[in-house]
Tab-separated table of C-alpha atoms in Angstrom:
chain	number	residue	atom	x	y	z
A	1	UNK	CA	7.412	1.913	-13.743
A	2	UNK	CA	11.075	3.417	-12.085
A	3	UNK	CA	9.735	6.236	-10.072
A	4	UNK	CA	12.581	6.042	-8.505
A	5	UNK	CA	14.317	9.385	-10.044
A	6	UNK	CA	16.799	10.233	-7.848
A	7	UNK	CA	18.685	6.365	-7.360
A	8	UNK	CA	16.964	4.064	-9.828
A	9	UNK	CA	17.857	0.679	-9.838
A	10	UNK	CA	14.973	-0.882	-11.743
A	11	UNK	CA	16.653	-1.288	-15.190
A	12	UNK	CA	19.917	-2.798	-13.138
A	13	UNK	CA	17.591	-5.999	-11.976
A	14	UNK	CA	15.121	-5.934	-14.967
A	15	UNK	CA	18.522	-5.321	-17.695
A	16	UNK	CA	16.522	-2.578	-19.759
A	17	UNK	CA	18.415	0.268	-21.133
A	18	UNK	CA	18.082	3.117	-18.910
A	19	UNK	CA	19.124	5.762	-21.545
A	20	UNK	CA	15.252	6.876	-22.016
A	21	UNK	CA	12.337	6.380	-19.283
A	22	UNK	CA	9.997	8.260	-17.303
A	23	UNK	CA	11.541	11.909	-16.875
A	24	UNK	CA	11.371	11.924	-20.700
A	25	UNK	CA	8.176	11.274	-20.788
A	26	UNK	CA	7.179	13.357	-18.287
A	27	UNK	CA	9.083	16.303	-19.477
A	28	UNK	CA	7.532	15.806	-22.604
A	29	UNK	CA	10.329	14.899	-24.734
A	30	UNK	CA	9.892	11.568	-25.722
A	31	UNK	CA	6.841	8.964	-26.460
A	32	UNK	CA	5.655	6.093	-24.243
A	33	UNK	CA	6.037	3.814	-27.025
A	34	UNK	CA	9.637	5.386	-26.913
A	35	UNK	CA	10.385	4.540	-23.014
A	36	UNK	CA	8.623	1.648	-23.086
A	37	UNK	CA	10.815	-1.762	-22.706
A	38	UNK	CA	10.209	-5.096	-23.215
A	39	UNK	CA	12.086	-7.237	-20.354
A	40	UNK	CA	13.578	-10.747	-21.118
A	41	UNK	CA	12.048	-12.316	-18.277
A	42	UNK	CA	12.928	-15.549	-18.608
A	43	UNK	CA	14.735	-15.683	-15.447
A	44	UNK	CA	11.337	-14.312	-13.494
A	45	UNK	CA	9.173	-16.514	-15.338
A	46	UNK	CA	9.473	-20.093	-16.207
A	47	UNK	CA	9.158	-21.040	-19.890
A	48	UNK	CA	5.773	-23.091	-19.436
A	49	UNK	CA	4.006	-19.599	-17.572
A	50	UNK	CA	1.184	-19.180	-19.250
A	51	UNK	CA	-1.354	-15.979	-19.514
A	52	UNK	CA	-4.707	-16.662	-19.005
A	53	UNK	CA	-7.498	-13.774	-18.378
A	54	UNK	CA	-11.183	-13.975	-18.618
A	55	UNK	CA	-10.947	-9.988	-17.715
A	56	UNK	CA	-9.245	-9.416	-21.339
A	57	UNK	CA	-10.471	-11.100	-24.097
A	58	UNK	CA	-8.167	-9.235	-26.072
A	59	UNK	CA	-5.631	-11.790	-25.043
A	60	UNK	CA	-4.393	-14.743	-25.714
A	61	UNK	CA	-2.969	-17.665	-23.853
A	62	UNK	CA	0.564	-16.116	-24.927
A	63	UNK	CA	3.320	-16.627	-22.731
A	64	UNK	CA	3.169	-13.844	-19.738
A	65	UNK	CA	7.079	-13.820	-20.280
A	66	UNK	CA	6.113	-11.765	-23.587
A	67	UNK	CA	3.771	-9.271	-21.903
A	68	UNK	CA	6.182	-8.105	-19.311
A	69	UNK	CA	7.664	-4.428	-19.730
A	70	UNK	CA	9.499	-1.769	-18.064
A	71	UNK	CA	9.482	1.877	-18.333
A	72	UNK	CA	12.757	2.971	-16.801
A	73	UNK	CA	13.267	6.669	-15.127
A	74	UNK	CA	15.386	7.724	-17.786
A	75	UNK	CA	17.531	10.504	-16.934
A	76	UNK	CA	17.547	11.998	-13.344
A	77	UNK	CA	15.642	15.304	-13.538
A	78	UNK	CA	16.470	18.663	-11.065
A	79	UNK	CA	12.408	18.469	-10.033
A	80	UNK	CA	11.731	14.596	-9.429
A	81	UNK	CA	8.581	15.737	-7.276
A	82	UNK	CA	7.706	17.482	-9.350
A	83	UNK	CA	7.394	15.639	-11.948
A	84	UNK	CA	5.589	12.924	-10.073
A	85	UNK	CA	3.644	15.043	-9.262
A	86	UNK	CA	2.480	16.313	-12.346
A	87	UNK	CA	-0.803	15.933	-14.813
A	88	UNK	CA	1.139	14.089	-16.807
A	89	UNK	CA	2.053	11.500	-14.121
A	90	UNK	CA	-1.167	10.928	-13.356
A	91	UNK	CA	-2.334	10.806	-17.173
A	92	UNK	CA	0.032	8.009	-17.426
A	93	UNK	CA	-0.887	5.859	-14.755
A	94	UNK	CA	-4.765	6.034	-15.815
A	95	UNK	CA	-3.449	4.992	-19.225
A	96	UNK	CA	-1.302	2.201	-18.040
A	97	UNK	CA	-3.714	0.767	-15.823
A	98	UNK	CA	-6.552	0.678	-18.735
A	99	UNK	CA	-3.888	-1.315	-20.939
A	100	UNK	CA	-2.113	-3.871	-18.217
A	101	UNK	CA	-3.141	-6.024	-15.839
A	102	UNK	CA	-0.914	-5.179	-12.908
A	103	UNK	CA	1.037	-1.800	-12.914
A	104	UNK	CA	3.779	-1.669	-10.140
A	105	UNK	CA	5.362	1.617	-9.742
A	106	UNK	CA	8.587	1.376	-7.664
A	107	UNK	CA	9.483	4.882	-5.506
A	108	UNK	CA	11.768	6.229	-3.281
A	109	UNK	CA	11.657	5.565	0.371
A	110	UNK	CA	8.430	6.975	2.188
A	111	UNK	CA	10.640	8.660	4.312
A	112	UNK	CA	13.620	10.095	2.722
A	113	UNK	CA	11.466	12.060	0.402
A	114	UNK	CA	7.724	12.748	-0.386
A	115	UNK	CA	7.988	11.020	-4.257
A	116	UNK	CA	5.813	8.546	-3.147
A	117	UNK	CA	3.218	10.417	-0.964
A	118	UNK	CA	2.892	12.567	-4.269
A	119	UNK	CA	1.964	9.528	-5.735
A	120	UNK	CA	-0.147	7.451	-3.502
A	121	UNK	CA	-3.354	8.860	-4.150
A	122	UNK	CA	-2.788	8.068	-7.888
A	123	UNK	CA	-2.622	3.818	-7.694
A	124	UNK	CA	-4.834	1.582	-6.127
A	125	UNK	CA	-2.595	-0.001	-3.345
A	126	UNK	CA	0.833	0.308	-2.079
A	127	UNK	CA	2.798	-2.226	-0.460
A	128	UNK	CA	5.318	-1.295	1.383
A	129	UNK	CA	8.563	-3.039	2.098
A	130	UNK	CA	10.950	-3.245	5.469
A	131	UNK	CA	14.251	-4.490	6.294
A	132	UNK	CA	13.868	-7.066	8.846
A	133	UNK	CA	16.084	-5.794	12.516
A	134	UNK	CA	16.784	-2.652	10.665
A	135	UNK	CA	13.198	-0.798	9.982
A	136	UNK	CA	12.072	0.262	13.803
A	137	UNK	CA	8.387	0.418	15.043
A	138	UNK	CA	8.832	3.766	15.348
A	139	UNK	CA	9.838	4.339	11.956
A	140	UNK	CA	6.779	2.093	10.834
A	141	UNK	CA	4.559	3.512	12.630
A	142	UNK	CA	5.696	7.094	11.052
A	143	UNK	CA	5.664	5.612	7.451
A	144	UNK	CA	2.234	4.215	7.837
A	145	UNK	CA	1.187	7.968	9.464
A	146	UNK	CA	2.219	9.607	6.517
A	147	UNK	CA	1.234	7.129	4.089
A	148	UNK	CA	-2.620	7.548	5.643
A	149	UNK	CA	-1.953	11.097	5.697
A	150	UNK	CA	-1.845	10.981	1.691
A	151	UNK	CA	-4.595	8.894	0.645
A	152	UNK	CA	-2.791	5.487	0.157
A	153	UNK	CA	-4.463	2.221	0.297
A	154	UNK	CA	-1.758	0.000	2.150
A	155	UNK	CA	-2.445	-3.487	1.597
A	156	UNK	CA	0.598	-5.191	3.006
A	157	UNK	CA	4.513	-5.295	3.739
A	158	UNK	CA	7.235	-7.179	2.033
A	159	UNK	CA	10.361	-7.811	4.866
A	160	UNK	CA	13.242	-8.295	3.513
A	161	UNK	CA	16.263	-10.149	4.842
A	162	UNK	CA	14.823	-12.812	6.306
A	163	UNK	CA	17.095	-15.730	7.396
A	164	UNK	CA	15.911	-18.847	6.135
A	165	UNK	CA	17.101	-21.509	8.587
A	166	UNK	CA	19.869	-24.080	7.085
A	167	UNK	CA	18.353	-27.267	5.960
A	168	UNK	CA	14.808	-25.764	6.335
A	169	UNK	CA	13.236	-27.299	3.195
A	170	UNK	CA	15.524	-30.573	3.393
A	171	UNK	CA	12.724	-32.413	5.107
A	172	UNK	CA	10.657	-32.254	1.641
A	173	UNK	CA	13.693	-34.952	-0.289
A	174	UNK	CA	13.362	-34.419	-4.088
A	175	UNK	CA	11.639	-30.657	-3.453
A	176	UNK	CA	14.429	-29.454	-1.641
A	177	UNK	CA	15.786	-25.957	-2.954
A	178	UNK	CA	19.549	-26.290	-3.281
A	179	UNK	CA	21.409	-24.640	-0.074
């Protein structure tokens, strides 16, 4: 889910359509079966991945490439907050949770605006993610304040930008990634 409704990206890196999406849905204007995309995700998922859960016998061993989708943010509304922050919003993620395995809801920064703390006490766990030399301690140690602050389960961090050392996986010959 793009919760991102002030500079979504989502639908760039996923290539979904992001004519329709969230803010429709939230300002009650269109369906979720309306702003609800399936991704081609054969470049995040090899074509032998297959989907097996005991937790959902309603499945199949179908290909988790075909159970991948996307709701986009659609577009960008005067009130994101608000809308976040709404019955709606948290309607939705109930839903979505009782019908997919995994639901990851992509925000805002912590810091730049309070989208996410409006949201944090409406998922399970949030991971966070920091820009290796750029995010300070300081600046972590405010994000994880405020994050608290708001209910959220924190259950890791993603760093990004992290130089992987030329010639680092040569030592494994025919496994080597290509440089």
């Amino acid at each position: 889910v793009e919760a991102d409704l002030r500079r979504p990206r989502l639908h760039r890196y996923l290539g979904v359509s992001p004519e329709l999406g969230l803010s429709n849905y939230l300002a009650g204007t269109a369906e979720l079966t309306a702003v609800t995309q399936a991704v081609q995700s054969t470049r995040f998922f090899p074509a032998s991945a297959q989907y097996t859960s005991g937790d959902n016998p309603g499945r199949n061993n179908a290909s988790a490439a075909n159970h991948f989708a996307c709701i986009p943010s659609g577009p960008l509304p005067p009130n994101p907050a608000e809308l976040l922050g709404s019955p709606q919003m948290s309607s939705l993620l109930t839903h979505l949770s009782g019908v997919a395995d995994y639901v990851i809801v992509d925000v805002p920064p912590v810091l730049a605006v309070a989208d996410a703390l409006v949201l944090a006490p409406h998922v399970d766990a949030v991971l966070v993610t920091a820009r290796l030399y750029s995010t300070t301690q300081d600046v972590s140690q405010e994000m994880r304040n405020l994050l608290n602050r708001a209910g959220a389960r924190v259950i890791g961090v993603v760093v990004q930008d992290v130089p992987r050392p030329h010639g680092y996986y040569q030592r494994y010959g025919e496994y080597a990634l290509p440089s």
